[in-house]
Coordinates of C-alpha atoms and ligand atoms in Angstrom, one line a residue:
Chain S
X21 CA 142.8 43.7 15.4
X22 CA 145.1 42.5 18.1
X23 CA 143.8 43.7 22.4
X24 CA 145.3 46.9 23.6
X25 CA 147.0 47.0 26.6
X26 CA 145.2 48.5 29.5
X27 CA 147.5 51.5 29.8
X28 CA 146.9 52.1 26.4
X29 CA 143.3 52.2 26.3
X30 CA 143.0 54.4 29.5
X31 CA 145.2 57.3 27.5
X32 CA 142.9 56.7 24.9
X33 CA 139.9 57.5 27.0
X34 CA 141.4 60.1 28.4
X35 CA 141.7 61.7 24.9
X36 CA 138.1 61.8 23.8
X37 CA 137.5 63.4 27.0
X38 CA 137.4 67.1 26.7
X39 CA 137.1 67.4 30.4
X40 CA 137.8 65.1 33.4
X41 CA 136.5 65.4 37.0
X42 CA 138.8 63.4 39.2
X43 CA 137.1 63.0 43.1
X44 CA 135.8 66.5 42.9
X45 CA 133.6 68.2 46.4
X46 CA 133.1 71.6 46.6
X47 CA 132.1 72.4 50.3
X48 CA 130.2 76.0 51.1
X49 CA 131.6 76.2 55.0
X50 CA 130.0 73.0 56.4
X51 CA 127.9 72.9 53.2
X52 CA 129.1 69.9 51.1
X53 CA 127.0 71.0 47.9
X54 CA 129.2 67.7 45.7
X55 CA 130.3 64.7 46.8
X56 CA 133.1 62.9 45.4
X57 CA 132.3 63.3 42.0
X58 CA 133.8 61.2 38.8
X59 CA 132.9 62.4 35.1
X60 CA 134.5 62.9 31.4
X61 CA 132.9 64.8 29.1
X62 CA 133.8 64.1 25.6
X63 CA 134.5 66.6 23.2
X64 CA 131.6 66.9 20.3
X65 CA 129.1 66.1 22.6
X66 CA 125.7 68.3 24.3
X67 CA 126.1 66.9 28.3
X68 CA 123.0 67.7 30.0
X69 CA 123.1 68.1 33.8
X70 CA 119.9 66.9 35.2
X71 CA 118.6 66.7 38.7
X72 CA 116.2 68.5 41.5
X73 CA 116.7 72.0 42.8
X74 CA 119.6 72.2 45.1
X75 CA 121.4 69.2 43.8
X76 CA 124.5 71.0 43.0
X77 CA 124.1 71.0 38.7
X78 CA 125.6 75.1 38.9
X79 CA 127.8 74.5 41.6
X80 CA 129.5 71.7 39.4
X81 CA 129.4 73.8 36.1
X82 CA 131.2 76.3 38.0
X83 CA 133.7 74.3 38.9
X84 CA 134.5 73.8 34.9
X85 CA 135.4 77.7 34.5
X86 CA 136.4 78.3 37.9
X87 CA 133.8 80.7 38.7
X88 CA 133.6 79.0 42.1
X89 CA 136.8 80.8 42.8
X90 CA 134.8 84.1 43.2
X91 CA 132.9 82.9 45.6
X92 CA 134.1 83.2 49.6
X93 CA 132.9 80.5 51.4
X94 CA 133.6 78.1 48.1
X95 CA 135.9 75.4 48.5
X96 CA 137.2 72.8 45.6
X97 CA 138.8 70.0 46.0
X98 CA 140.0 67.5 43.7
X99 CA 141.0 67.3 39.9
X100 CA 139.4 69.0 37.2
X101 CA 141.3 68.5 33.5
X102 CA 140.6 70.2 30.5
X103 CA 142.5 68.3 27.5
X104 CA 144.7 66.5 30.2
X105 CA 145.3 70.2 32.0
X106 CA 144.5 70.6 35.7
X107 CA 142.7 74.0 35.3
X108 CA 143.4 74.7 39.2
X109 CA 146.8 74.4 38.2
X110 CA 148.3 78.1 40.0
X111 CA 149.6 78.9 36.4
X112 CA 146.4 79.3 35.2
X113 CA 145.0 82.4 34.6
X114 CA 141.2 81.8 35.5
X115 CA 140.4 84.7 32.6
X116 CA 142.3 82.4 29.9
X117 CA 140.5 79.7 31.3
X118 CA 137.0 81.7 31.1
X119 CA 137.5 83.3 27.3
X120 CA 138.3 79.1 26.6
X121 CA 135.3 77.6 28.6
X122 CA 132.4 80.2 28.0
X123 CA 129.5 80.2 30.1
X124 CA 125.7 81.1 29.3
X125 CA 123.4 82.0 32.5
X126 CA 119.4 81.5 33.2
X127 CA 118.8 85.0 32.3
X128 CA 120.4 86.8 29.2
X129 CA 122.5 89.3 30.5
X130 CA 123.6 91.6 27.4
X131 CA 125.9 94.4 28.6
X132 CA 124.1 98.0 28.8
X133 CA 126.0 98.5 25.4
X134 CA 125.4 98.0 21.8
X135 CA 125.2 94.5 20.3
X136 CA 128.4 95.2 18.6
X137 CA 130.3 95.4 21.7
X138 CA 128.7 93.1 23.4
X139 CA 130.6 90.7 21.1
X140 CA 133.4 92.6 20.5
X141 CA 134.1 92.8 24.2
X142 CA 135.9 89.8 24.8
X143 CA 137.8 89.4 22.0
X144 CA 139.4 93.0 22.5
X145 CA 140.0 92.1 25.9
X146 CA 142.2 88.6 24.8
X147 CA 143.5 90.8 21.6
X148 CA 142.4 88.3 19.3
X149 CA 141.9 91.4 16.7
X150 CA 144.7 93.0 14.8
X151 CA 142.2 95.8 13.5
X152 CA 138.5 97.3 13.4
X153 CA 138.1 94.9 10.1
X154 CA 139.5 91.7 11.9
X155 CA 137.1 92.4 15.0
X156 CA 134.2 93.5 12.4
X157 CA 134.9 89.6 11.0
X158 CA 134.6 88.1 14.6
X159 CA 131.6 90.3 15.3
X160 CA 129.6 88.8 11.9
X161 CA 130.8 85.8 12.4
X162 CA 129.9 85.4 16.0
X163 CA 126.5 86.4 15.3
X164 CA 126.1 83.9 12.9
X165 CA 127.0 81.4 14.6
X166 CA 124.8 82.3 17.4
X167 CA 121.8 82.4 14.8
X168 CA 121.2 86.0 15.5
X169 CA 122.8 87.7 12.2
X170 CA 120.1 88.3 10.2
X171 CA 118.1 90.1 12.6
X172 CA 119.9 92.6 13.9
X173 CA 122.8 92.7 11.1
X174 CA 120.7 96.3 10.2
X175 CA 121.0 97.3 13.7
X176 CA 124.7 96.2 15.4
X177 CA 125.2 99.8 17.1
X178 CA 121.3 99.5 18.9
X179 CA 121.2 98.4 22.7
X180 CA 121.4 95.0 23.4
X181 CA 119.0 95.2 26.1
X182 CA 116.4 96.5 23.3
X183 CA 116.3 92.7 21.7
X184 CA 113.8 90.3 22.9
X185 CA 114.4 87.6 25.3
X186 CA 115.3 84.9 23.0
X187 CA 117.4 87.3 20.6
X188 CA 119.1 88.6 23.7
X189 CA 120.1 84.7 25.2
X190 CA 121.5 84.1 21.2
X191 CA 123.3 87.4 22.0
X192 CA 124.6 86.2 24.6
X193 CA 125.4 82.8 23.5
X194 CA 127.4 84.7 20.3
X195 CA 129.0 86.7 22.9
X196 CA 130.4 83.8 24.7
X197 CA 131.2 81.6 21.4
X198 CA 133.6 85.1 20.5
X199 CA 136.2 84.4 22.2
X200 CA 137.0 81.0 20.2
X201 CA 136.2 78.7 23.4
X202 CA 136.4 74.7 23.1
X203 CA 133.6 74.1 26.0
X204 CA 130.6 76.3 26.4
X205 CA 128.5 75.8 29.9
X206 CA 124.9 76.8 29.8
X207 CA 122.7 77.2 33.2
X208 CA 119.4 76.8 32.3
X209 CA 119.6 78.8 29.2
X210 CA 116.3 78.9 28.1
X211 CA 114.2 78.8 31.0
X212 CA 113.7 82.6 30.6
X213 CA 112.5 82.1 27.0
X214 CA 109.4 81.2 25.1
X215 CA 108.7 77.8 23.0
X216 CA 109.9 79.2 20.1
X217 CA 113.0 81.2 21.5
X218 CA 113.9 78.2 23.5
X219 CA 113.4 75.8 20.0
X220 CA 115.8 78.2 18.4
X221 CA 118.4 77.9 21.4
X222 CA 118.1 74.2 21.0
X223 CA 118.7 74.2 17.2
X224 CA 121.5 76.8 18.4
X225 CA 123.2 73.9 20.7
X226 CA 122.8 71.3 18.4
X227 CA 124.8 73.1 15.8
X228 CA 127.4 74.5 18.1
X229 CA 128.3 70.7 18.9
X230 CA 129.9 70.3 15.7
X231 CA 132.8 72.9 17.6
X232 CA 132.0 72.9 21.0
X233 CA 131.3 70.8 24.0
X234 CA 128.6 72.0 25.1
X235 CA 127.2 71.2 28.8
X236 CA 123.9 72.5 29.4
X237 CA 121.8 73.0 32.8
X238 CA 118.8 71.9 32.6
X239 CA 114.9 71.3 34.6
X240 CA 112.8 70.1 31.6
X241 CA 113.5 66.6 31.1
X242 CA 112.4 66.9 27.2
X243 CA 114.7 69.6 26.9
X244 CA 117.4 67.3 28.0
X245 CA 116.3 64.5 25.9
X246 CA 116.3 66.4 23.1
X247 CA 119.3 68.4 22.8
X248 CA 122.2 65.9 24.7
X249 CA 123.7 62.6 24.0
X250 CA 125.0 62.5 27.4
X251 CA 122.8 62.8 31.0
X252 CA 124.2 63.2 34.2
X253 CA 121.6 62.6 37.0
X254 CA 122.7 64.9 40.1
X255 CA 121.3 64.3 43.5
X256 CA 121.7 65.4 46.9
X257 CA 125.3 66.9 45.5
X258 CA 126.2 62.6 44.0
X259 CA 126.2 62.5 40.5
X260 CA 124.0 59.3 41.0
X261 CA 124.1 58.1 36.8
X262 CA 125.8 59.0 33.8
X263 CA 125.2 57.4 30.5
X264 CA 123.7 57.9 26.9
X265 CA 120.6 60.1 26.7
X266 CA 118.7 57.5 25.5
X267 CA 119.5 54.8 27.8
X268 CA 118.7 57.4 30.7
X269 CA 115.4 58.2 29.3
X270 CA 114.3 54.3 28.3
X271 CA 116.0 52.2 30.7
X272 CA 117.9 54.3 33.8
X273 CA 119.6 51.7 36.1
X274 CA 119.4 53.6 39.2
X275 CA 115.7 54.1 40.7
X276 CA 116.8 57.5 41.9
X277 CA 116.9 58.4 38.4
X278 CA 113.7 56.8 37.2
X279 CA 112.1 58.7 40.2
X280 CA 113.0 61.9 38.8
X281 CA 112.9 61.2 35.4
X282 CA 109.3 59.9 35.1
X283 CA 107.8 62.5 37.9
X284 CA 107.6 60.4 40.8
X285 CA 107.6 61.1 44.4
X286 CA 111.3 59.9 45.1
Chain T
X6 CA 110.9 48.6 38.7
X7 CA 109.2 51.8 40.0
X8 CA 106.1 51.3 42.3
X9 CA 106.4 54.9 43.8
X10 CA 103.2 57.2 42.4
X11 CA 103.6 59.9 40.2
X12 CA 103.5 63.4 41.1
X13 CA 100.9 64.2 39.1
X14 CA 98.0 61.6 40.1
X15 CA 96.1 62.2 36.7
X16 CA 99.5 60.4 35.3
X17 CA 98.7 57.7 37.4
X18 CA 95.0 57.8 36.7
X19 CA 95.8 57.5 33.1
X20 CA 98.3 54.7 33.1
X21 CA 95.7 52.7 35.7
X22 CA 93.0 53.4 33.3
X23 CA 95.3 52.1 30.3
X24 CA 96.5 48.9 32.4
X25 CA 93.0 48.2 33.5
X26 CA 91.7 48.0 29.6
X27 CA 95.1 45.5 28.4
X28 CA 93.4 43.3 31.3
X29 CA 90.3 43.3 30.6
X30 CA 91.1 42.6 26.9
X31 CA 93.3 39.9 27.5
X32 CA 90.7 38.2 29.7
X33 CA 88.2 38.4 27.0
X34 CA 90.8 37.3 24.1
X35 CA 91.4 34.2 26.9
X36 CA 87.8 33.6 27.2
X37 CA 87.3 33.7 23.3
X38 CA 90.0 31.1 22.9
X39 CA 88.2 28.5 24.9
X40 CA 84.8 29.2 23.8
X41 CA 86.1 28.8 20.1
X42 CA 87.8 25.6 20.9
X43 CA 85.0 24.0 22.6
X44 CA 82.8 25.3 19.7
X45 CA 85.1 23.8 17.4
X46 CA 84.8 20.5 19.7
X47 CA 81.4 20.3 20.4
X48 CA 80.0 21.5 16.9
X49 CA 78.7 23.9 18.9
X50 CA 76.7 26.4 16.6
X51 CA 75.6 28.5 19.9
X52 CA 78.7 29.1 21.2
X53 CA 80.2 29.6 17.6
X54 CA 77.9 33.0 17.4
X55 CA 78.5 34.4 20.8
X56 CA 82.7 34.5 19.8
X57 CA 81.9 36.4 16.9
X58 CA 79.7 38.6 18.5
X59 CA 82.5 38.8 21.2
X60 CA 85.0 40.1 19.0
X61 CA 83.4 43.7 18.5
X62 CA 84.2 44.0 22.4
X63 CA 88.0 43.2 21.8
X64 CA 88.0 45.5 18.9
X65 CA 86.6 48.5 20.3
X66 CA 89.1 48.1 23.4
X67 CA 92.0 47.7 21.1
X68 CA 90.7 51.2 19.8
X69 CA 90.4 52.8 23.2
X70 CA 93.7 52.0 24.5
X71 CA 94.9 53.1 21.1
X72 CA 93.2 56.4 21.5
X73 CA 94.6 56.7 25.5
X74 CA 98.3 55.7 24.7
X75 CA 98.1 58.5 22.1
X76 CA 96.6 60.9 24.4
X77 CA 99.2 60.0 27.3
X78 CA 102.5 59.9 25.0
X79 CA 101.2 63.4 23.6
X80 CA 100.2 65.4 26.6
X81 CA 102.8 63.5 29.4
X82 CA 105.5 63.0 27.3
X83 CA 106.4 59.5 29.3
X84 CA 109.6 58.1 29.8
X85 CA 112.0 55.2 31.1
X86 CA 109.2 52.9 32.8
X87 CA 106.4 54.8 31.9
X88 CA 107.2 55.0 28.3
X89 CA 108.1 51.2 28.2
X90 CA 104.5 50.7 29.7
X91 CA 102.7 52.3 27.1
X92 CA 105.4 51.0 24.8
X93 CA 104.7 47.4 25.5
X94 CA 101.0 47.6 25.9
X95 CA 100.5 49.7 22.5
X96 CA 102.2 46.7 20.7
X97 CA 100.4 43.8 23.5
X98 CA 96.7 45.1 22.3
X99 CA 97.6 44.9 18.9
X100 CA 98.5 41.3 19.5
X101 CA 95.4 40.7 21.4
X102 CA 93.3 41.9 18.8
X103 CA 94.8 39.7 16.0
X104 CA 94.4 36.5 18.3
X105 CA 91.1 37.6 18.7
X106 CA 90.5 37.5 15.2
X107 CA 91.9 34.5 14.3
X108 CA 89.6 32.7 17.4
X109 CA 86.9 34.6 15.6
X110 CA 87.7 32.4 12.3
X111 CA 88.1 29.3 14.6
X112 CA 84.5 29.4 15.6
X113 CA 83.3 30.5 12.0
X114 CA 85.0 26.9 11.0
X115 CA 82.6 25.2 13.5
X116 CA 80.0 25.3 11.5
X117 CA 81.6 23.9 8.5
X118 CA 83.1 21.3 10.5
X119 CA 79.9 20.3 11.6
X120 CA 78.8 19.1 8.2
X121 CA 82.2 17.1 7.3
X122 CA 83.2 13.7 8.4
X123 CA 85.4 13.2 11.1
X124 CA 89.1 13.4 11.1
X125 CA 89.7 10.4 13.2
X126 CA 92.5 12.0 16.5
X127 CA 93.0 15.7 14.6
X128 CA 90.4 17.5 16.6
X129 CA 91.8 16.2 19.7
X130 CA 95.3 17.2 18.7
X131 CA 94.1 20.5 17.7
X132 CA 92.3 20.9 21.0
X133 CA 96.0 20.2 22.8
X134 CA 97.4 23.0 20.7
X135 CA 94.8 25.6 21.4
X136 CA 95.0 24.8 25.2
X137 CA 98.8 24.9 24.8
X138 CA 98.1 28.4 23.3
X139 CA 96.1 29.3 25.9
X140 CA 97.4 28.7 28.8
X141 CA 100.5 30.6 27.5
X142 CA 98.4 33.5 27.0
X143 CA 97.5 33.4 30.7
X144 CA 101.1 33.0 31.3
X145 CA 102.2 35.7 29.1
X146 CA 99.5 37.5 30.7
X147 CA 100.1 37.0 34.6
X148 CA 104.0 37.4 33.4
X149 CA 103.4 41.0 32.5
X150 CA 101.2 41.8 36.2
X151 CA 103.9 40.3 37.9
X152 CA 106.7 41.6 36.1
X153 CA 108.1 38.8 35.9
X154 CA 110.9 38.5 33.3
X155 CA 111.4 34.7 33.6
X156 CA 107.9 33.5 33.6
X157 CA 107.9 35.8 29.9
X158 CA 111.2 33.6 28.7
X159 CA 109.3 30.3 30.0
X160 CA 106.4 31.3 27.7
X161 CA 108.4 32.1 24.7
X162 CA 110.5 28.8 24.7
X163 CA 107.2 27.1 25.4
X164 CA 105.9 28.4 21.6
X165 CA 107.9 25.5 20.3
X166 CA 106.3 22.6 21.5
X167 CA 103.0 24.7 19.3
X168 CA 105.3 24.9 16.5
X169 CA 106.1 21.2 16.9
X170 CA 102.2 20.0 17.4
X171 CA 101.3 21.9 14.4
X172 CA 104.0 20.1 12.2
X173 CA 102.5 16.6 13.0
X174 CA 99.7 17.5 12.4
X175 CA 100.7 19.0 8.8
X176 CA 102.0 15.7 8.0
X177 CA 98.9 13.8 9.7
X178 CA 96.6 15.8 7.3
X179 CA 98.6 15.2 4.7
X180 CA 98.7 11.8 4.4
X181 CA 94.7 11.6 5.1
X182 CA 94.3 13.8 2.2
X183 CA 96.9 11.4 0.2
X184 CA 95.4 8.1 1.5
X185 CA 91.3 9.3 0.1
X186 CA 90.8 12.7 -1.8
X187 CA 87.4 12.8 -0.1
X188 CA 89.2 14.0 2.8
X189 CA 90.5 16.5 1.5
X190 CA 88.2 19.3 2.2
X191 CA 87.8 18.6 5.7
X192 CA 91.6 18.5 6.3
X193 CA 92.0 21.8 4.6
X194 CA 89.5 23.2 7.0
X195 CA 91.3 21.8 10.0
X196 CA 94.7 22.5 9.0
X197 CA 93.7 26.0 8.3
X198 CA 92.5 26.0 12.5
X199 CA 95.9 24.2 13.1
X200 CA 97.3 27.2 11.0
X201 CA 95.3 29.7 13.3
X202 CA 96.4 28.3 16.7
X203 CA 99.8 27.7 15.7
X204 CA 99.9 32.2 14.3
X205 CA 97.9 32.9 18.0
X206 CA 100.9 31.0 19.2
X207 CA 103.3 33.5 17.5
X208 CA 101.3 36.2 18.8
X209 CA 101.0 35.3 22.5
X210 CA 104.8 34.9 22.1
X211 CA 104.8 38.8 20.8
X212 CA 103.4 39.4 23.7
X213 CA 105.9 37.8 26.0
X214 CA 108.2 39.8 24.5
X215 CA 107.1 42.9 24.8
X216 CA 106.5 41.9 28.7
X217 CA 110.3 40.9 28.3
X218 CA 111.1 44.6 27.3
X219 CA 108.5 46.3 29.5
X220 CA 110.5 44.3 32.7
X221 CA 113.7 44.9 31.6
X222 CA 114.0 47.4 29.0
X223 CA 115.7 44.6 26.7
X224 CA 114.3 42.8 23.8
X225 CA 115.2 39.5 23.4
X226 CA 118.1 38.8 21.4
X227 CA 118.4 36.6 18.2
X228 CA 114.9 35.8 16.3
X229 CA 112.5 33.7 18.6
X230 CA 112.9 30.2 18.5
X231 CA 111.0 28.5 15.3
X232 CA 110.0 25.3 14.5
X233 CA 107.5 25.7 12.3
X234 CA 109.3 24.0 8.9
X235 CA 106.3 23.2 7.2
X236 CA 106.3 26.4 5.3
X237 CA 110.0 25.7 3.9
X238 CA 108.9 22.0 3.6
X239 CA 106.4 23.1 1.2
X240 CA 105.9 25.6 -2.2
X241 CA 102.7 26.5 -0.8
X242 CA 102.7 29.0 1.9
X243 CA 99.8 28.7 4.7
X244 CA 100.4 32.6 5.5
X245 CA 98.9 33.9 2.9
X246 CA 95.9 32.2 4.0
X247 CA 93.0 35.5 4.7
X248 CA 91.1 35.4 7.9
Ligands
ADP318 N1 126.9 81.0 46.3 C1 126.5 80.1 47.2 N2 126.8 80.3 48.5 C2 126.4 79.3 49.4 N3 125.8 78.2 49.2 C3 125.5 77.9 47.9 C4 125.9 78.9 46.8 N4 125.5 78.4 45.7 C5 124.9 77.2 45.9 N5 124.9 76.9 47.2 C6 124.4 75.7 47.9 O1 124.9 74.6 47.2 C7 123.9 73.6 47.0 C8 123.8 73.3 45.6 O2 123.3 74.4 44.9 P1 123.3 74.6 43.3 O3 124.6 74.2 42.8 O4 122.8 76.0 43.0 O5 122.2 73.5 42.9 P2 121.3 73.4 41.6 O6 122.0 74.2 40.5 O7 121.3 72.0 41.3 O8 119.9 73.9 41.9 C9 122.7 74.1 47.7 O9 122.6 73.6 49.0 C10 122.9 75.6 47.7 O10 122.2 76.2 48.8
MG319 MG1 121.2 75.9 39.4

């Protein structure tokens, strides 16, 4: 063992994070919706954005695909890195970005078209298919991933809108893992679903960790607890703590956190 | 440390219900201490009877915050603070309960004390310990109301000097035993007391520790300090001794 030099261990850090946020506030007009915020998120790892209604959780999980940019009145500033890469970077194309960070919304929102092209639209679209059989592969494969094979496997060219809740967020969650992303952002995905749709999510999320980074929107705090190894507390648009799931949920240093955490009146 | 209410007041009611019981029980565990020491003192047959009796109370509040900390962890899922509270206090009553017993077998030893010769300077010695142990109890005790991390550490170092009166003691009964064998079955009685005080000692030190955690979300590094050495002294081991 001999003590790396500082330089050294700050490109190190920098490696295991999939994503860095460097000073990042996004205004709306006069609105400042996030303040000065500093994060990495490592690569491997279910990030759980916690924190009260209004806080800014979306607004930052936006910022990660750029889907801030479609909004008017939005305004970024600061750094945002994926693998080292400023994503605001003017030569890059914010639908490359999107088909490599993939987001999943509160409610499932299958396209009026059949399950297999809800999956198979992205991938056309990015031309990662030679042929019908290479897209038919993606398609299967997709599915399985997103836990939803085996039940509609008998019925790809049926309406995705026909599936249940549940099926339809795994749909959706195939849909997005399609296009071969590294990060996959989920706003409250489940909080349309039932208990048992919303345990096969999180089985769904634990899984896709072993590929993904996953950083998931969340308002139950068992939800959180249970499916991330990271927390980051948001309030008031600060992220206020950010730490190991456990830590956050046993021993959180900041009282703001605790407040929220354990259901008190702030 | 949060003193803000919870959101839900039956959370609150719950937890105040919960904290109210680890009180009460540690008052009556504190209470049976004494009276079981002064029975043991005084030959006090009386006295003796009303600590066993007394236990039933401790036991059937060990089982009610049992049944509450269950209820609480299943249906409010508590955490940071919260879950350290019930955390700590699950583990404190179970610590109460087993000082409770073993002042329960102090008193039962009054009786047969009673009928054996005196041990001329042990029951004073042994009267030391068990206020030593006591008054860490109350310590351990008040620590946890106040929060109050340091006055937890203050009780846990203090379990040596316990450690240390029970060793002399050891070697005091010893060499009674050695010097006439007629003495022999009143120093067994008495050393298993000195036994008893010096495991309540142990426990009351559990206890500061889970206060310790309950504060600061830490427990305390490296093993508790020890000086018990009688048991490595020695092929026979007093902990296997039954209550
Ligand atoms: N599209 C938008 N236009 C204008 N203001 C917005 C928009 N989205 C969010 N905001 C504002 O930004 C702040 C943060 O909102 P949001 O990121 O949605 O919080 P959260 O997801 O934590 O509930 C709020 O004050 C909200 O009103
Ligand atoms: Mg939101």
């Amino acid at each position: 063992m001999y003590d790396a030099p500082k330089s050294l261990e700050t490109t190190l850090d920098q490696k295991t994070a999939k994503i860095t946020a460097r000073d990042v506030q996004v205004h709306y007009g006069d609105n400042h919706a996030i303040k000065d915020v500093n994060v990495n998120i490592e690569a491997n790892t279910v990030t759980a954005f916690i924190g009260p209604s209004g806080c800014g959780k979306s607004t930052f999980l936006r910022c990660i695909n750029r889907m801030n940019d479609t909004i008017d009145i939005c305004r970024v500033q600061g750094k945002i890195l994926l693998d080292g890469e400023d994503i605001n970077d003017k030569r890059v194309d914010p639908v490359q970005l999107r088909a490599k960070v993939g987001m999943v919304f509160q409610k499932p929102n299958p396209f009026p078209k059949s399950i297999y092209d809800n999956i198979a639209y992205g991938p056309r679209i990015h031309g990662l298919a030679k042929n019908k059989a290479d897209l038919d592969e993606i398609v299967e494969k997709s599915l399985r991933r997103g836990a939803i094979w085996e039940e509609v496997k008998d019925r790809l060219h049926a309406s995705g809108t026909g599936l249940s809740g549940g099926q339809q967020q795994r749909l959706c969650i195939a849909r997005a893992i399609a296009t071969e992303p590294e990060v996959l952002l989920m706003d409250e995905p489940c909080s349309a679903l039932d208990p048992i749709a919303t345990a096969q999510v999180e089985e769904l999320i634990d899984e896709l960790r072993q590929q993904y980074s996953v950083v998931i929107v969340t308002h139950s705090m068992q939800q959180a607890a249970r499916v991330s190894q990271r927390t980051a507390f948001f309030h008031l648009g600060n992220l206020v703590e950010f730490g190991d799931t456990v830590k956050i949920f046993t021993n959180p240093e900041d009282s703001r956190t605790e407040s929220y955490i354990t259901g008190r009146i702030g | 440390m949060n003193d803000s209410r919870h959101i839900a007041s039956a959370f609150d009611r719950d937890l105040d219900s919960i904290h109210a019981k680890i009180l009460k029980m540690g008052g009556l565990v504190e209470a049976s201490i004494v009276d079981s020491s002064k029975a043991l003192e005084s030959r006090d047959q009386e006295l003796a009877e009303k600590v066993r009796r007394g236990d039933a109370a401790i036991d059937a509040l060990d089982e009610q915050i049992n049944d509450e900390v269950a209820n609480l962890i299943a249906l409010r899922a508590p955490t940071a603070v919260d879950l350290r509270t019930v955390l700590a206090i699950m583990r404190m009553t179970s610590n109460l309960e087993r000082i409770g017993d073993l002042s329960k077998n102090l008193a039962k030893r009054s009786d047969v004390l009673g009928q054996l010769t005196q041990i001329s300077g042990a029951t004073g010695s042994i009267r030391r310990m068990t206020r030593e142990v006591e008054a860490m109890l109350k310590d351990a005790l008040d620590a946890f109301i106040q929060r109050d991390p340091d006055f937890a550490r203050d009780v846990i170092e203090r379990d040596r000097e316990v450690d240390e009166m029970y060793n002399t003691l050891f070697r005091e009964f010893l060499t009674f035993m050695l010097e006439d064998p007629r003495n022999i079955t009143a120093c067994m009685h008495l050393h298993f007391i000195a036994k008893n005080v010096e495991r309540m000692g142990d426990h009351v030190t559990a206890i500061a520790e889970q206060v310790l955690f309950y504060v600061t979300g830490e427990t305390p590094e490296g093993s508790r300090p020890k000086a018990d050495v009688t048991s490595s002294d020695m092929k026979y081991n007093p902990e296997a001794e039954p209550d």
